mmCIF file of C-alpha atoms and ligand atoms in Angstrom:
data_model
loop_
_atom_site.group_PDB
_atom_site.id
_atom_site.type_symbol
_atom_site.label_atom_id
_atom_site.label_comp_id
_atom_site.label_asym_id
_atom_site.label_seq_id
_atom_site.Cartn_x
_atom_site.Cartn_y
_atom_site.Cartn_z
ATOM 1 C CA MET A 1 263.229 -136.809 -18.921
ATOM 2 C CA LEU A 2 259.472 -138.238 -19.085
ATOM 3 C CA PHE A 3 259.216 -141.824 -19.139
ATOM 4 C CA ASP A 4 257.553 -144.536 -20.956
ATOM 5 C CA ARG A 5 256.070 -146.181 -17.647
ATOM 6 C CA ASP A 6 254.160 -144.215 -14.262
ATOM 7 C CA ILE A 7 256.231 -143.684 -11.570
ATOM 8 C CA LYS A 8 254.295 -145.096 -8.412
ATOM 9 C CA GLY A 9 254.645 -145.207 -4.684
ATOM 10 C CA PHE A 10 254.514 -148.863 -3.837
ATOM 11 C CA ASP A 11 257.874 -149.123 -3.058
ATOM 12 C CA LEU A 12 257.591 -147.064 -0.130
ATOM 13 C CA PRO A 13 258.108 -148.405 3.112
ATOM 14 C CA ASN A 14 254.704 -149.693 4.659
ATOM 15 C CA LYS A 15 252.338 -146.658 6.294
ATOM 16 C CA ALA A 16 254.508 -143.811 4.460
ATOM 17 C CA LEU A 17 251.869 -141.818 2.013
ATOM 18 C CA CYS A 18 252.769 -139.133 -0.199
ATOM 19 C CA LEU A 19 249.796 -136.700 -0.381
ATOM 20 C CA THR A 20 249.087 -135.084 -3.770
ATOM 21 C CA PHE A 21 246.037 -132.802 -5.187
ATOM 22 C CA ASP A 22 244.973 -132.202 -8.383
ATOM 23 C CA ASP A 23 243.330 -129.787 -10.658
ATOM 24 C CA GLY A 24 243.594 -126.816 -8.760
ATOM 25 C CA PRO A 25 244.176 -124.182 -7.691
ATOM 26 C CA GLY A 26 240.562 -123.135 -6.663
ATOM 27 C CA GLU A 27 239.627 -120.604 -3.665
ATOM 28 C CA THR A 28 236.200 -119.892 -2.348
ATOM 29 C CA ALA A 29 235.372 -117.242 0.771
ATOM 30 C CA GLY A 30 233.747 -118.880 3.937
ATOM 31 C CA ASP A 31 233.272 -121.934 5.456
ATOM 32 C CA GLY A 32 230.542 -123.493 2.477
ATOM 33 C CA PRO A 33 232.000 -125.645 -0.143
ATOM 34 C CA GLY A 34 234.003 -125.163 -2.965
ATOM 35 C CA PRO A 35 237.724 -125.264 -3.820
ATOM 36 C CA LYS A 36 239.745 -123.765 -0.829
ATOM 37 C CA THR A 37 243.725 -124.410 -2.245
ATOM 38 C CA SER A 38 245.184 -121.617 0.281
ATOM 39 C CA ARG A 39 243.331 -122.844 3.356
ATOM 40 C CA LEU A 40 244.175 -126.720 2.403
ATOM 41 C CA ALA A 41 247.849 -125.787 2.065
ATOM 42 C CA GLU A 42 247.473 -124.218 5.252
ATOM 43 C CA TYR A 43 246.614 -126.823 7.183
ATOM 44 C CA LEU A 44 248.657 -129.411 5.625
ATOM 45 C CA TRP A 45 251.724 -126.853 6.590
ATOM 46 C CA GLN A 46 250.740 -126.940 10.723
ATOM 47 C CA GLU A 47 250.555 -130.387 10.726
ATOM 48 C CA GLY A 48 253.989 -130.639 9.192
ATOM 49 C CA ILE A 49 252.805 -132.225 5.836
ATOM 50 C CA ALA A 50 254.492 -131.035 2.193
ATOM 51 C CA ALA A 51 252.280 -132.359 0.069
ATOM 52 C CA THR A 52 252.493 -131.978 -3.854
ATOM 53 C CA PHE A 53 250.005 -130.053 -6.203
ATOM 54 C CA PHE A 54 249.766 -130.787 -10.026
ATOM 55 C CA VAL A 55 248.179 -127.459 -10.986
ATOM 56 C CA VAL A 56 246.246 -126.859 -14.149
ATOM 57 C CA GLY A 57 247.364 -123.776 -15.794
ATOM 58 C CA ARG A 58 244.535 -122.121 -16.755
ATOM 59 C CA HIS A 59 243.627 -122.594 -12.900
ATOM 60 C CA ALA A 60 246.586 -121.273 -11.881
ATOM 61 C CA GLU A 61 246.282 -118.089 -13.910
ATOM 62 C CA GLN A 62 242.783 -117.635 -12.828
ATOM 63 C CA PHE A 63 243.989 -117.573 -9.060
ATOM 64 C CA ALA A 64 247.516 -116.644 -9.096
ATOM 65 C CA GLN A 65 248.138 -115.316 -5.878
ATOM 66 C CA THR A 66 248.038 -119.144 -4.672
ATOM 67 C CA LEU A 67 250.613 -120.168 -6.288
ATOM 68 C CA PRO A 68 253.381 -118.261 -4.027
ATOM 69 C CA ARG A 69 251.147 -119.450 -1.141
ATOM 70 C CA LEU A 70 251.583 -123.087 -1.760
ATOM 71 C CA ALA A 71 255.145 -122.469 -2.390
ATOM 72 C CA GLY A 72 255.808 -120.571 0.798
ATOM 73 C CA TYR A 73 254.057 -123.504 2.993
ATOM 74 C CA GLY A 74 256.670 -125.802 1.531
ATOM 75 C CA HIS A 75 254.657 -127.544 -1.191
ATOM 76 C CA THR A 76 255.653 -128.760 -4.234
ATOM 77 C CA ILE A 77 254.429 -127.585 -7.021
ATOM 78 C CA GLY A 78 253.774 -130.066 -9.944
ATOM 79 C CA ASN A 79 252.550 -129.841 -13.915
ATOM 80 C CA HIS A 80 249.141 -131.094 -14.939
ATOM 81 C CA THR A 81 248.944 -129.239 -18.045
ATOM 82 C CA TYR A 82 247.105 -125.899 -18.972
ATOM 83 C CA SER A 83 243.819 -127.369 -20.049
ATOM 84 C CA HIS A 84 243.729 -130.665 -18.775
ATOM 85 C CA PRO A 85 243.360 -132.778 -21.954
ATOM 86 C CA GLY A 86 243.810 -136.619 -22.243
ATOM 87 C CA LEU A 87 247.540 -136.191 -23.786
ATOM 88 C CA VAL A 88 247.005 -139.372 -25.790
ATOM 89 C CA ALA A 89 244.235 -138.426 -27.746
ATOM 90 C CA LEU A 90 245.854 -134.843 -28.342
ATOM 91 C CA ALA A 91 249.247 -136.535 -29.529
ATOM 92 C CA LEU A 92 247.035 -138.987 -32.095
ATOM 93 C CA ALA A 93 245.384 -135.951 -33.097
ATOM 94 C CA ASP A 94 248.576 -133.649 -33.737
ATOM 95 C CA GLY A 95 247.473 -131.582 -31.245
ATOM 96 C CA ASP A 96 250.195 -129.315 -29.155
ATOM 97 C CA VAL A 97 251.427 -131.429 -26.507
ATOM 98 C CA VAL A 98 254.417 -129.590 -26.014
ATOM 99 C CA GLY A 99 252.305 -126.370 -25.474
ATOM 100 C CA GLU A 100 249.732 -128.159 -22.548
ATOM 101 C CA ILE A 101 253.119 -128.604 -20.684
ATOM 102 C CA ALA A 102 255.291 -125.569 -21.762
ATOM 103 C CA ARG A 103 252.463 -123.012 -20.836
ATOM 104 C CA THR A 104 251.873 -124.227 -17.770
ATOM 105 C CA ASP A 105 255.516 -124.399 -17.289
ATOM 106 C CA ALA A 106 256.117 -120.822 -17.573
ATOM 107 C CA ILE A 107 253.492 -120.205 -14.856
ATOM 108 C CA ILE A 108 254.714 -122.467 -12.231
ATOM 109 C CA ARG A 109 258.819 -122.046 -12.704
ATOM 110 C CA PRO A 110 258.988 -118.994 -10.585
ATOM 111 C CA TYR A 111 257.841 -121.672 -8.091
ATOM 112 C CA ILE A 112 260.321 -124.607 -8.519
ATOM 113 C CA ARG A 113 262.793 -124.948 -6.106
ATOM 114 C CA ALA A 114 263.991 -128.189 -6.838
ATOM 115 C CA ASP A 115 266.049 -129.325 -9.640
ATOM 116 C CA ALA A 116 263.224 -131.209 -10.983
ATOM 117 C CA VAL A 117 259.433 -130.673 -12.133
ATOM 118 C CA PHE A 118 257.360 -133.265 -11.564
ATOM 119 C CA LEU A 119 254.229 -134.012 -14.565
ATOM 120 C CA ARG A 120 250.949 -135.908 -14.308
ATOM 121 C CA ALA A 121 248.907 -136.372 -17.113
ATOM 122 C CA PRO A 122 245.372 -135.657 -17.035
ATOM 123 C CA TYR A 123 243.764 -139.362 -15.975
ATOM 124 C CA GLY A 124 246.688 -140.714 -15.958
ATOM 125 C CA ASN A 125 246.199 -140.864 -19.666
ATOM 126 C CA TRP A 126 249.661 -141.398 -20.772
ATOM 127 C CA ARG A 127 249.979 -144.337 -23.333
ATOM 128 C CA GLU A 128 247.973 -145.879 -26.144
ATOM 129 C CA THR A 129 245.879 -149.034 -25.299
ATOM 130 C CA LEU A 130 246.886 -152.182 -27.161
ATOM 131 C CA PRO A 131 243.675 -153.634 -29.297
ATOM 132 C CA PRO A 132 241.721 -156.812 -28.687
ATOM 133 C CA PRO A 133 242.638 -159.524 -28.086
ATOM 134 C CA ASP A 134 245.527 -158.011 -25.990
ATOM 135 C CA CYS A 135 244.404 -155.834 -23.301
ATOM 136 C CA GLY A 136 246.674 -153.277 -21.315
ATOM 137 C CA ASP A 137 248.926 -150.224 -22.828
ATOM 138 C CA LYS A 138 251.736 -150.213 -25.089
ATOM 139 C CA ALA A 139 254.826 -150.451 -23.562
ATOM 140 C CA GLU A 140 255.936 -146.697 -25.297
ATOM 141 C CA SER A 141 254.169 -143.417 -24.649
ATOM 142 C CA ILE A 142 253.512 -141.398 -27.362
ATOM 143 C CA VAL A 143 253.383 -138.922 -25.373
ATOM 144 C CA ALA A 144 256.477 -139.012 -23.181
ATOM 145 C CA ASN A 145 258.219 -139.447 -27.247
ATOM 146 C CA ILE A 146 256.950 -136.221 -28.363
ATOM 147 C CA LEU A 147 258.061 -134.038 -24.981
ATOM 148 C CA ASN A 148 261.265 -135.888 -25.074
ATOM 149 C CA ILE A 149 261.536 -135.057 -28.437
ATOM 150 C CA SER A 150 261.047 -131.367 -27.620
ATOM 151 C CA GLY A 151 264.115 -130.931 -25.808
ATOM 152 C CA GLN A 152 262.125 -128.368 -23.441
ATOM 153 C CA PHE A 153 261.542 -130.782 -20.339
ATOM 154 C CA SER A 154 264.974 -132.406 -19.710
ATOM 155 C CA ASP A 155 264.445 -131.430 -16.084
ATOM 156 C CA TYR A 156 261.348 -133.134 -15.882
ATOM 157 C CA ILE A 157 260.353 -136.395 -14.273
ATOM 158 C CA GLY A 158 257.015 -138.229 -14.584
ATOM 159 C CA PRO A 159 254.605 -139.235 -15.402
ATOM 160 C CA VAL A 160 253.942 -139.182 -11.304
ATOM 161 C CA ASN A 161 250.825 -141.449 -11.244
ATOM 162 C CA TRP A 162 249.389 -142.789 -7.720
ATOM 163 C CA ASP A 163 248.291 -145.952 -5.687
ATOM 164 C CA ILE A 164 245.438 -145.447 -3.574
ATOM 165 C CA SER A 165 242.346 -143.013 -4.564
ATOM 166 C CA ALA A 166 238.819 -143.176 -3.537
ATOM 167 C CA CYS A 167 237.725 -140.861 -5.867
ATOM 168 C CA ASP A 168 236.348 -137.864 -4.078
ATOM 169 C CA TYR A 169 235.114 -136.105 -7.072
ATOM 170 C CA ASP A 170 232.317 -138.793 -7.132
ATOM 171 C CA PHE A 171 231.386 -138.121 -3.426
ATOM 172 C CA TRP A 172 231.077 -134.229 -4.327
ATOM 173 C CA ARG A 173 229.400 -134.993 -7.653
ATOM 174 C CA VAL A 174 226.376 -136.423 -5.200
ATOM 175 C CA GLY A 175 226.410 -134.031 -3.087
ATOM 176 C CA ALA A 176 228.275 -136.504 -0.074
ATOM 177 C CA SER A 177 229.112 -135.384 3.495
ATOM 178 C CA ALA A 178 233.013 -134.507 3.676
ATOM 179 C CA GLU A 179 233.001 -137.580 6.462
ATOM 180 C CA GLU A 180 231.855 -140.064 3.881
ATOM 181 C CA ALA A 181 234.714 -139.131 1.364
ATOM 182 C CA ALA A 182 236.699 -139.390 4.500
ATOM 183 C CA ALA A 183 235.704 -142.870 5.793
ATOM 184 C CA ALA A 184 236.261 -143.910 1.926
ATOM 185 C CA TYR A 185 239.906 -142.469 2.105
ATOM 186 C CA PHE A 186 240.861 -144.238 4.958
ATOM 187 C CA GLN A 187 239.184 -147.412 4.004
ATOM 188 C CA GLU A 188 241.541 -147.561 0.947
ATOM 189 C CA ILE A 189 244.962 -146.226 2.252
ATOM 190 C CA GLU A 190 244.211 -149.145 5.174
ATOM 191 C CA ARG A 191 243.813 -151.565 2.276
ATOM 192 C CA ILE A 192 246.635 -150.732 -0.130
ATOM 193 C CA GLY A 193 249.127 -149.670 2.937
ATOM 194 C CA ARG A 194 251.500 -147.010 1.577
ATOM 195 C CA GLY A 195 251.885 -145.052 -1.705
ATOM 196 C CA ILE A 196 250.965 -141.847 -3.462
ATOM 197 C CA VAL A 197 247.493 -140.849 -2.729
ATOM 198 C CA LEU A 198 245.322 -138.985 -5.164
ATOM 199 C CA MET A 199 243.038 -136.115 -4.187
ATOM 200 C CA HIS A 200 241.354 -132.999 -5.887
ATOM 201 C CA ASP A 201 241.543 -129.532 -4.414
ATOM 202 C CA SER A 202 239.276 -128.362 -7.505
ATOM 203 C CA SER A 203 237.741 -129.483 -10.493
ATOM 204 C CA ASP A 204 237.235 -128.450 -14.340
ATOM 205 C CA GLU A 205 233.120 -129.305 -13.561
ATOM 206 C CA ALA A 206 231.448 -126.746 -12.357
ATOM 207 C CA ALA A 207 228.910 -129.122 -10.697
ATOM 208 C CA ILE A 208 231.877 -130.855 -8.555
ATOM 209 C CA ARG A 209 233.445 -127.497 -7.622
ATOM 210 C CA ALA A 210 230.368 -126.270 -6.135
ATOM 211 C CA GLN A 211 230.160 -129.093 -3.996
ATOM 212 C CA GLU A 212 233.793 -130.018 -3.137
ATOM 213 C CA ARG A 213 235.094 -130.313 0.351
ATOM 214 C CA THR A 214 238.207 -131.394 -0.154
ATOM 215 C CA TYR A 215 239.699 -128.946 2.625
ATOM 216 C CA GLU A 216 237.033 -130.460 5.055
ATOM 217 C CA LEU A 217 237.941 -134.177 4.252
ATOM 218 C CA THR A 218 241.778 -133.491 4.300
ATOM 219 C CA ARG A 219 241.356 -132.377 8.042
ATOM 220 C CA LEU A 220 239.097 -135.295 8.876
ATOM 221 C CA LEU A 221 241.529 -138.003 7.203
ATOM 222 C CA VAL A 222 244.872 -136.113 8.357
ATOM 223 C CA PRO A 223 244.389 -136.800 12.242
ATOM 224 C CA ARG A 224 243.298 -140.172 11.781
ATOM 225 C CA LEU A 225 246.010 -141.459 9.665
ATOM 226 C CA LYS A 226 248.897 -140.012 12.159
ATOM 227 C CA ALA A 227 246.533 -141.808 15.135
ATOM 228 C CA SER A 228 247.157 -144.621 13.342
ATOM 229 C CA GLY A 229 250.645 -144.731 12.558
ATOM 230 C CA TYR A 230 251.115 -142.900 9.253
ATOM 231 C CA ARG A 231 253.577 -140.687 8.236
ATOM 232 C CA PHE A 232 253.967 -138.336 5.198
ATOM 233 C CA ALA A 233 256.843 -138.533 2.589
ATOM 234 C CA ASP A 234 257.721 -136.232 -0.478
ATOM 235 C CA LEU A 235 257.601 -137.388 -4.028
ATOM 236 C CA ASP A 236 261.351 -136.827 -3.836
ATOM 237 C CA ASP A 237 261.177 -139.381 -1.354
ATOM 238 C CA LEU A 238 259.870 -142.354 -3.829
ATOM 239 C CA PRO A 239 262.140 -144.957 -4.069
ATOM 240 C CA GLN A 240 261.263 -144.701 -8.361
ATOM 241 C CA VAL A 241 262.381 -141.199 -8.394
ATOM 242 C CA GLN A 242 265.588 -141.876 -5.865
ATOM 243 C CA ALA A 243 266.479 -144.306 -8.253
ATOM 244 C CA LEU A 244 266.778 -141.979 -11.251
ATOM 245 C CA ARG A 245 269.248 -139.572 -9.062
ATOM 246 C CA VAL A 246 272.060 -142.047 -8.895
HETATM 247 ZN ZN1 ZN B 3 243.030 -133.919 -13.329
#
């Protein structure tokens, strides 16, 4: 079932993190910049970390060999739509919200071993904003409503949001180094202390993809986090998710 409110990780114990990677998969040969989902997945596995990759369906079609690798390294594959639209605007325009989720579901379904599929909305875009002078979002999600009424996503859990991001894509956009991005992520993780961490293993923007160093960022960040006493959890470990299962 899809809920009106975001699932977050602020109820995790102190120093527990869920690593999540969005907008992939993507693959680049060699050691230059660019998406390297398979190598990232292998590195995390070597470090004993099970992460979640919220894949975009059209990218998963392009790199079809990457999904079995993600599953083989013990990671969770989540649904991040087929073409990465803002779902609220799509719903308001009477667009095919169900198709955006269903197309990617068909692609990732062979690699789902758990009893639930996690969904993350592009941009975290899930509820309409209230008009001024109110601020914030409406209590109910037009997107959740459409998906639930369709009856096609009864084993879904979402939307999975995040607690911690240092906007990795902004570093790649300006050609910054993996060291700079890793320092920003470490600082933000220390400031917030626990939760779901948002990173991106590819992008819809070619200019960002060309300069992306998320694999290198992760190789810098993980040892530093481990040395500082952090441990890594699955989305299934989230108190907000476990509360749904009782
Ligand atoms: Zn995204």
